[in-house]
Amino acid sequence: MLDLFAPIKCLLREESVCIDNVIFRLHSRVTVLLLVVCTILVTAKQYIGEPISCMTDGTIDKDSVNAYCWIYSTFTVSRHLNGVPGQSVASAGVGQALPDDEARHHRYYQWVCFVLGLQAILFYVPRALWGVWERGTVGSLSRDLASPFLRDVWTAERKQQLVDYFTRTHLHGHNFYALRFLACELLNFLNSMGQIYLLDVFLEGQFRRYGPLVSAFALEENPYDRVDPMARLFPKMTKCTIHSFGPAGSVQTHDALCVLPLNVVNEKIFVVLWFWLVFLAAASLLAVVYRIIVFSQSWTRVYLLRGAARVLRRSKAERVVRVFHFGDWFLLQQLAENVNPLVYQELVNEIAKAFATKSFTNLA
């Protein structure tokens, strides 16, 4: 079974340069990994079995029945959802269908693997877009500076190059860089909300309340009095009607009873996805609000800069933030995740020292 998940090993590899944050990685790594695993599970017949197995009166070949019911969908009868299995009905929703009965057709199971795969791609798009926009900036500035052995890399020349980069050659030149990151974080939030809407449309309006309904059903003391929401949305047993011609050319109707083993997996997958997507949307919204506050309020950048540099006088942090635009500060914060803490502390102090000169006093 481990060989089945071999293709996803690339998603578990640690990146050499960190250019995003925890919330971003929840989207681009954890969620993509979850969706890819789910996609593999729903297509692994050797562990789940055939996705559909139908029973008829024996006058039609079983393989033909399975193929027909898989292609043209199965259905349950709404009137029999509250029946007692084994007494009034064969299973929830499976019973005699009268002309006036409401039949709920189930066609989604043919598309589950494709929808999950599409979701995985969509969740990776913001990270791929940010990788294109970032253009290796952090990696170039932090190359070899994460090592604990700094004698050969953290030289006076390298230090001066970084100080000049932030204080001379590219000062006030990173606002667009930071705004692009904000745009990708906003895209993450919109993507989370959009995925909830996509699944709700895919499951015919039943996904939006799926999580709460399953939770409420699980907490009930006597759940047998009402329909299991998982059985309603993902029935394990359904009906299928096949029409054919008899020897005399008259239309014959065959009633098939179909078992859907794959729905045992589907019902769990979509419960997990409901709670995960809601959590992800909430976390993404908080990340966007946090980013807007940090970019617009200089006092927050002072606290964050002092926290990243560990040992930094408040006056120095305020001096750096006064001169820096929010984009310059953001790139400097990105370096904190990719260089040795001693290197970062010394770099920030050198930048503050450079801003203390007369040429920067008026600029501040």
mmCIF file with all atom_site columns, N, CA and C in Angstrom, residues 111-149:
data_model
loop_
_atom_site.group_PDB
_atom_site.id
_atom_site.type_symbol
_atom_site.label_atom_id
_atom_site.label_alt_id
_atom_site.label_comp_id
_atom_site.label_asym_id
_atom_site.label_entity_id
_atom_site.label_seq_id
_atom_site.pdbx_PDB_ins_code
_atom_site.Cartn_x
_atom_site.Cartn_y
_atom_site.Cartn_z
_atom_site.occupancy
_atom_site.B_iso_or_equiv
_atom_site.pdbx_formal_charge
_atom_site.auth_seq_id
_atom_site.auth_comp_id
_atom_site.auth_asym_id
_atom_site.auth_atom_id
_atom_site.pdbx_PDB_model_num
ATOM 1   N N  . TRP A 1 111 ? -17.641 11.418 -10.468 1.00 0.00 ? 111 TRP A N  1
ATOM 2   C CA . TRP A 1 111 ? -16.796 12.602 -10.598 1.00 0.00 ? 111 TRP A CA 1
ATOM 3   C C  . TRP A 1 111 ? -15.996 12.924 -9.352  1.00 0.00 ? 111 TRP A C  1
ATOM 4   N N  . VAL A 1 112 ? -16.134 12.149 -8.289  1.00 0.00 ? 112 VAL A N  1
ATOM 5   C CA . VAL A 1 112 ? -15.471 12.488 -7.025  1.00 0.00 ? 112 VAL A CA 1
ATOM 6   C C  . VAL A 1 112 ? -13.963 12.614 -7.194  1.00 0.00 ? 112 VAL A C  1
ATOM 7   N N  . CYS A 1 113 ? -13.336 11.640 -7.842  1.00 0.00 ? 113 CYS A N  1
ATOM 8   C CA . CYS A 1 113 ? -11.875 11.679 -7.984  1.00 0.00 ? 113 CYS A CA 1
ATOM 9   C C  . CYS A 1 113 ? -11.426 12.892 -8.789  1.00 0.00 ? 113 CYS A C  1
ATOM 10  N N  . PHE A 1 114 ? -12.206 13.272 -9.830  1.00 0.00 ? 114 PHE A N  1
ATOM 11  C CA . PHE A 1 114 ? -11.830 14.422 -10.651 1.00 0.00 ? 114 PHE A CA 1
ATOM 12  C C  . PHE A 1 114 ? -11.993 15.733 -9.871  1.00 0.00 ? 114 PHE A C  1
ATOM 13  N N  . VAL A 1 115 ? -13.059 15.820 -9.079  1.00 0.00 ? 115 VAL A N  1
ATOM 14  C CA . VAL A 1 115 ? -13.281 17.036 -8.283  1.00 0.00 ? 115 VAL A CA 1
ATOM 15  C C  . VAL A 1 115 ? -12.191 17.197 -7.227  1.00 0.00 ? 115 VAL A C  1
ATOM 16  N N  . LEU A 1 116 ? -11.824 16.108 -6.569  1.00 0.00 ? 116 LEU A N  1
ATOM 17  C CA . LEU A 1 116 ? -10.761 16.179 -5.559  1.00 0.00 ? 116 LEU A CA 1
ATOM 18  C C  . LEU A 1 116 ? -9.429  16.560 -6.204  1.00 0.00 ? 116 LEU A C  1
ATOM 19  N N  . GLY A 1 117 ? -9.143  16.000 -7.374  1.00 0.00 ? 117 GLY A N  1
ATOM 20  C CA . GLY A 1 117 ? -7.915  16.365 -8.080  1.00 0.00 ? 117 GLY A CA 1
ATOM 21  C C  . GLY A 1 117 ? -7.907  17.819 -8.496  1.00 0.00 ? 117 GLY A C  1
ATOM 22  N N  . LEU A 1 118 ? -9.058  18.315 -8.985  1.00 0.00 ? 118 LEU A N  1
ATOM 23  C CA . LEU A 1 118 ? -9.168  19.731 -9.352  1.00 0.00 ? 118 LEU A CA 1
ATOM 24  C C  . LEU A 1 118 ? -8.965  20.628 -8.139  1.00 0.00 ? 118 LEU A C  1
ATOM 25  N N  . GLN A 1 119 ? -9.512  20.237 -6.999  1.00 0.00 ? 119 GLN A N  1
ATOM 26  C CA . GLN A 1 119 ? -9.326  21.026 -5.784  1.00 0.00 ? 119 GLN A CA 1
ATOM 27  C C  . GLN A 1 119 ? -7.855  21.099 -5.385  1.00 0.00 ? 119 GLN A C  1
ATOM 28  N N  . ALA A 1 120 ? -7.156  19.977 -5.500  1.00 0.00 ? 120 ALA A N  1
ATOM 29  C CA . ALA A 1 120 ? -5.728  19.973 -5.165  1.00 0.00 ? 120 ALA A CA 1
ATOM 30  C C  . ALA A 1 120 ? -4.962  20.956 -6.038  1.00 0.00 ? 120 ALA A C  1
ATOM 31  N N  . ILE A 1 121 ? -5.285  20.990 -7.324  1.00 0.00 ? 121 ILE A N  1
ATOM 32  C CA . ILE A 1 121 ? -4.620  21.921 -8.238  1.00 0.00 ? 121 ILE A CA 1
ATOM 33  C C  . ILE A 1 121 ? -4.932  23.371 -7.855  1.00 0.00 ? 121 ILE A C  1
ATOM 34  N N  . LEU A 1 122 ? -6.201  23.649 -7.573  1.00 0.00 ? 122 LEU A N  1
ATOM 35  C CA . LEU A 1 122 ? -6.608  25.012 -7.242  1.00 0.00 ? 122 LEU A CA 1
ATOM 36  C C  . LEU A 1 122 ? -5.963  25.491 -5.947  1.00 0.00 ? 122 LEU A C  1
ATOM 37  N N  . PHE A 1 123 ? -5.777  24.602 -4.994  1.00 0.00 ? 123 PHE A N  1
ATOM 38  C CA . PHE A 1 123 ? -5.148  25.006 -3.731  1.00 0.00 ? 123 PHE A CA 1
ATOM 39  C C  . PHE A 1 123 ? -3.660  25.276 -3.899  1.00 0.00 ? 123 PHE A C  1
ATOM 40  N N  . TYR A 1 124 ? -3.053  24.711 -4.940  1.00 0.00 ? 124 TYR A N  1
ATOM 41  C CA . TYR A 1 124 ? -1.623  24.962 -5.145  1.00 0.00 ? 124 TYR A CA 1
ATOM 42  C C  . TYR A 1 124 ? -1.368  26.196 -6.010  1.00 0.00 ? 124 TYR A C  1
ATOM 43  N N  . VAL A 1 125 ? -2.396  26.673 -6.709  1.00 0.00 ? 125 VAL A N  1
ATOM 44  C CA . VAL A 1 125 ? -2.212  27.803 -7.625  1.00 0.00 ? 125 VAL A CA 1
ATOM 45  C C  . VAL A 1 125 ? -1.644  29.046 -6.931  1.00 0.00 ? 125 VAL A C  1
ATOM 46  N N  . PRO A 1 126 ? -2.183  29.497 -5.768  1.00 0.00 ? 126 PRO A N  1
ATOM 47  C CA . PRO A 1 126 ? -1.599  30.698 -5.131  1.00 0.00 ? 126 PRO A CA 1
ATOM 48  C C  . PRO A 1 126 ? -0.118  30.539 -4.790  1.00 0.00 ? 126 PRO A C  1
ATOM 49  N N  . ARG A 1 127 ? 0.275   29.328 -4.342  1.00 0.00 ? 127 ARG A N  1
ATOM 50  C CA . ARG A 1 127 ? 1.685   29.113 -4.010  1.00 0.00 ? 127 ARG A CA 1
ATOM 51  C C  . ARG A 1 127 ? 2.546   29.143 -5.266  1.00 0.00 ? 127 ARG A C  1
ATOM 52  N N  . ALA A 1 128 ? 2.054   28.553 -6.335  1.00 0.00 ? 128 ALA A N  1
ATOM 53  C CA . ALA A 1 128 ? 2.804   28.590 -7.593  1.00 0.00 ? 128 ALA A CA 1
ATOM 54  C C  . ALA A 1 128 ? 2.921   30.020 -8.105  1.00 0.00 ? 128 ALA A C  1
ATOM 55  N N  . LEU A 1 129 ? 1.853   30.791 -7.976  1.00 0.00 ? 129 LEU A N  1
ATOM 56  C CA . LEU A 1 129 ? 1.860   32.185 -8.410  1.00 0.00 ? 129 LEU A CA 1
ATOM 57  C C  . LEU A 1 129 ? 2.846   33.003 -7.585  1.00 0.00 ? 129 LEU A C  1
ATOM 58  N N  . TRP A 1 130 ? 2.849   32.777 -6.265  1.00 0.00 ? 130 TRP A N  1
ATOM 59  C CA . TRP A 1 130 ? 3.788   33.507 -5.413  1.00 0.00 ? 130 TRP A CA 1
ATOM 60  C C  . TRP A 1 130 ? 5.233   33.107 -5.731  1.00 0.00 ? 130 TRP A C  1
ATOM 61  N N  . GLY A 1 131 ? 5.463   31.839 -6.057  1.00 0.00 ? 131 GLY A N  1
ATOM 62  C CA . GLY A 1 131 ? 6.810   31.419 -6.430  1.00 0.00 ? 131 GLY A CA 1
ATOM 63  C C  . GLY A 1 131 ? 7.307   32.129 -7.678  1.00 0.00 ? 131 GLY A C  1
ATOM 64  N N  . VAL A 1 132 ? 6.399   32.373 -8.634  1.00 0.00 ? 132 VAL A N  1
ATOM 65  C CA . VAL A 1 132 ? 6.767   33.114 -9.850  1.00 0.00 ? 132 VAL A CA 1
ATOM 66  C C  . VAL A 1 132 ? 7.038   34.569 -9.518  1.00 0.00 ? 132 VAL A C  1
ATOM 67  N N  . TRP A 1 133 ? 6.196   35.170 -8.722  1.00 0.00 ? 133 TRP A N  1
ATOM 68  C CA . TRP A 1 133 ? 6.343   36.587 -8.378  1.00 0.00 ? 133 TRP A CA 1
ATOM 69  C C  . TRP A 1 133 ? 7.553   36.837 -7.473  1.00 0.00 ? 133 TRP A C  1
ATOM 70  N N  . GLU A 1 134 ? 7.841   35.877 -6.582  1.00 0.00 ? 134 GLU A N  1
ATOM 71  C CA . GLU A 1 134 ? 8.938   36.073 -5.629  1.00 0.00 ? 134 GLU A CA 1
ATOM 72  C C  . GLU A 1 134 ? 10.298  36.059 -6.329  1.00 0.00 ? 134 GLU A C  1
ATOM 73  N N  . ARG A 1 135 ? 10.424  35.242 -7.377  1.00 0.00 ? 135 ARG A N  1
ATOM 74  C CA . ARG A 1 135 ? 11.617  35.218 -8.244  1.00 0.00 ? 135 ARG A CA 1
ATOM 75  C C  . ARG A 1 135 ? 12.917  34.922 -7.506  1.00 0.00 ? 135 ARG A C  1
ATOM 76  N N  . GLY A 1 136 ? 12.843  34.158 -6.433  1.00 0.00 ? 136 GLY A N  1
ATOM 77  C CA . GLY A 1 136 ? 14.060  33.748 -5.733  1.00 0.00 ? 136 GLY A CA 1
ATOM 78  C C  . GLY A 1 136 ? 14.760  34.853 -4.975  1.00 0.00 ? 136 GLY A C  1
ATOM 79  N N  . THR A 1 137 ? 14.057  35.922 -4.651  1.00 0.00 ? 137 THR A N  1
ATOM 80  C CA . THR A 1 137 ? 14.680  37.061 -3.967  1.00 0.00 ? 137 THR A CA 1
ATOM 81  C C  . THR A 1 137 ? 15.233  36.664 -2.605  1.00 0.00 ? 137 THR A C  1
ATOM 82  N N  . VAL A 1 138 ? 14.410  36.001 -1.785  1.00 0.00 ? 138 VAL A N  1
ATOM 83  C CA . VAL A 1 138 ? 14.851  35.605 -0.445  1.00 0.00 ? 138 VAL A CA 1
ATOM 84  C C  . VAL A 1 138 ? 15.988  34.599 -0.533  1.00 0.00 ? 138 VAL A C  1
ATOM 85  N N  . GLY A 1 139 ? 15.889  33.662 -1.457  1.00 0.00 ? 139 GLY A N  1
ATOM 86  C CA . GLY A 1 139 ? 16.947  32.669 -1.611  1.00 0.00 ? 139 GLY A CA 1
ATOM 87  C C  . GLY A 1 139 ? 18.284  33.297 -1.982  1.00 0.00 ? 139 GLY A C  1
ATOM 88  N N  . SER A 1 140 ? 18.263  34.309 -2.836  1.00 0.00 ? 140 SER A N  1
ATOM 89  C CA . SER A 1 140 ? 19.508  34.976 -3.241  1.00 0.00 ? 140 SER A CA 1
ATOM 90  C C  . SER A 1 140 ? 20.122  35.750 -2.081  1.00 0.00 ? 140 SER A C  1
ATOM 91  N N  . LEU A 1 141 ? 19.280  36.425 -1.298  1.00 0.00 ? 141 LEU A N  1
ATOM 92  C CA . LEU A 1 141 ? 19.801  37.237 -0.192  1.00 0.00 ? 141 LEU A CA 1
ATOM 93  C C  . LEU A 1 141 ? 20.297  36.381 0.966   1.00 0.00 ? 141 LEU A C  1
ATOM 94  N N  . SER A 1 142 ? 19.685  35.209 1.159   1.00 0.00 ? 142 SER A N  1
ATOM 95  C CA . SER A 1 142 ? 20.020  34.392 2.334   1.00 0.00 ? 142 SER A CA 1
ATOM 96  C C  . SER A 1 142 ? 20.927  33.216 2.020   1.00 0.00 ? 142 SER A C  1
ATOM 97  N N  . ARG A 1 143 ? 21.461  33.137 0.825   1.00 0.00 ? 143 ARG A N  1
ATOM 98  C CA . ARG A 1 143 ? 22.239  31.965 0.424   1.00 0.00 ? 143 ARG A CA 1
ATOM 99  C C  . ARG A 1 143 ? 23.383  31.689 1.396   1.00 0.00 ? 143 ARG A C  1
ATOM 100 N N  . ASP A 1 144 ? 23.404  30.467 1.935   1.00 0.00 ? 144 ASP A N  1
ATOM 101 C CA . ASP A 1 144 ? 24.450  29.943 2.830   1.00 0.00 ? 144 ASP A CA 1
ATOM 102 C C  . ASP A 1 144 ? 24.454  30.597 4.208   1.00 0.00 ? 144 ASP A C  1
ATOM 103 N N  . LEU A 1 145 ? 23.510  31.471 4.510   1.00 0.00 ? 145 LEU A N  1
ATOM 104 C CA . LEU A 1 145 ? 23.541  32.172 5.798   1.00 0.00 ? 145 LEU A CA 1
ATOM 105 C C  . LEU A 1 145 ? 22.739  31.470 6.882   1.00 0.00 ? 145 LEU A C  1
ATOM 106 N N  . ALA A 1 146 ? 22.128  30.332 6.576   1.00 0.00 ? 146 ALA A N  1
ATOM 107 C CA . ALA A 1 146 ? 21.400  29.577 7.591   1.00 0.00 ? 146 ALA A CA 1
ATOM 108 C C  . ALA A 1 146 ? 22.318  28.623 8.350   1.00 0.00 ? 146 ALA A C  1
ATOM 109 N N  . SER A 1 147 ? 23.493  28.404 7.848   1.00 0.00 ? 147 SER A N  1
ATOM 110 C CA . SER A 1 147 ? 24.426  27.468 8.467   1.00 0.00 ? 147 SER A CA 1
ATOM 111 C C  . SER A 1 147 ? 24.920  27.992 9.818   1.00 0.00 ? 147 SER A C  1
ATOM 112 N N  . PRO A 1 148 ? 25.127  27.093 10.787  1.00 0.00 ? 148 PRO A N  1
ATOM 113 C CA . PRO A 1 148 ? 25.704  27.531 12.069  1.00 0.00 ? 148 PRO A CA 1
ATOM 114 C C  . PRO A 1 148 ? 27.191  27.874 11.969  1.00 0.00 ? 148 PRO A C  1
ATOM 115 N N  . PHE A 1 149 ? 27.811  27.484 10.865  1.00 0.00 ? 149 PHE A N  1
ATOM 116 C CA . PHE A 1 149 ? 29.237  27.767 10.662  1.00 0.00 ? 149 PHE A CA 1
ATOM 117 C C  . PHE A 1 149 ? 29.346  28.962 9.714   1.00 0.00 ? 149 PHE A C  1
#
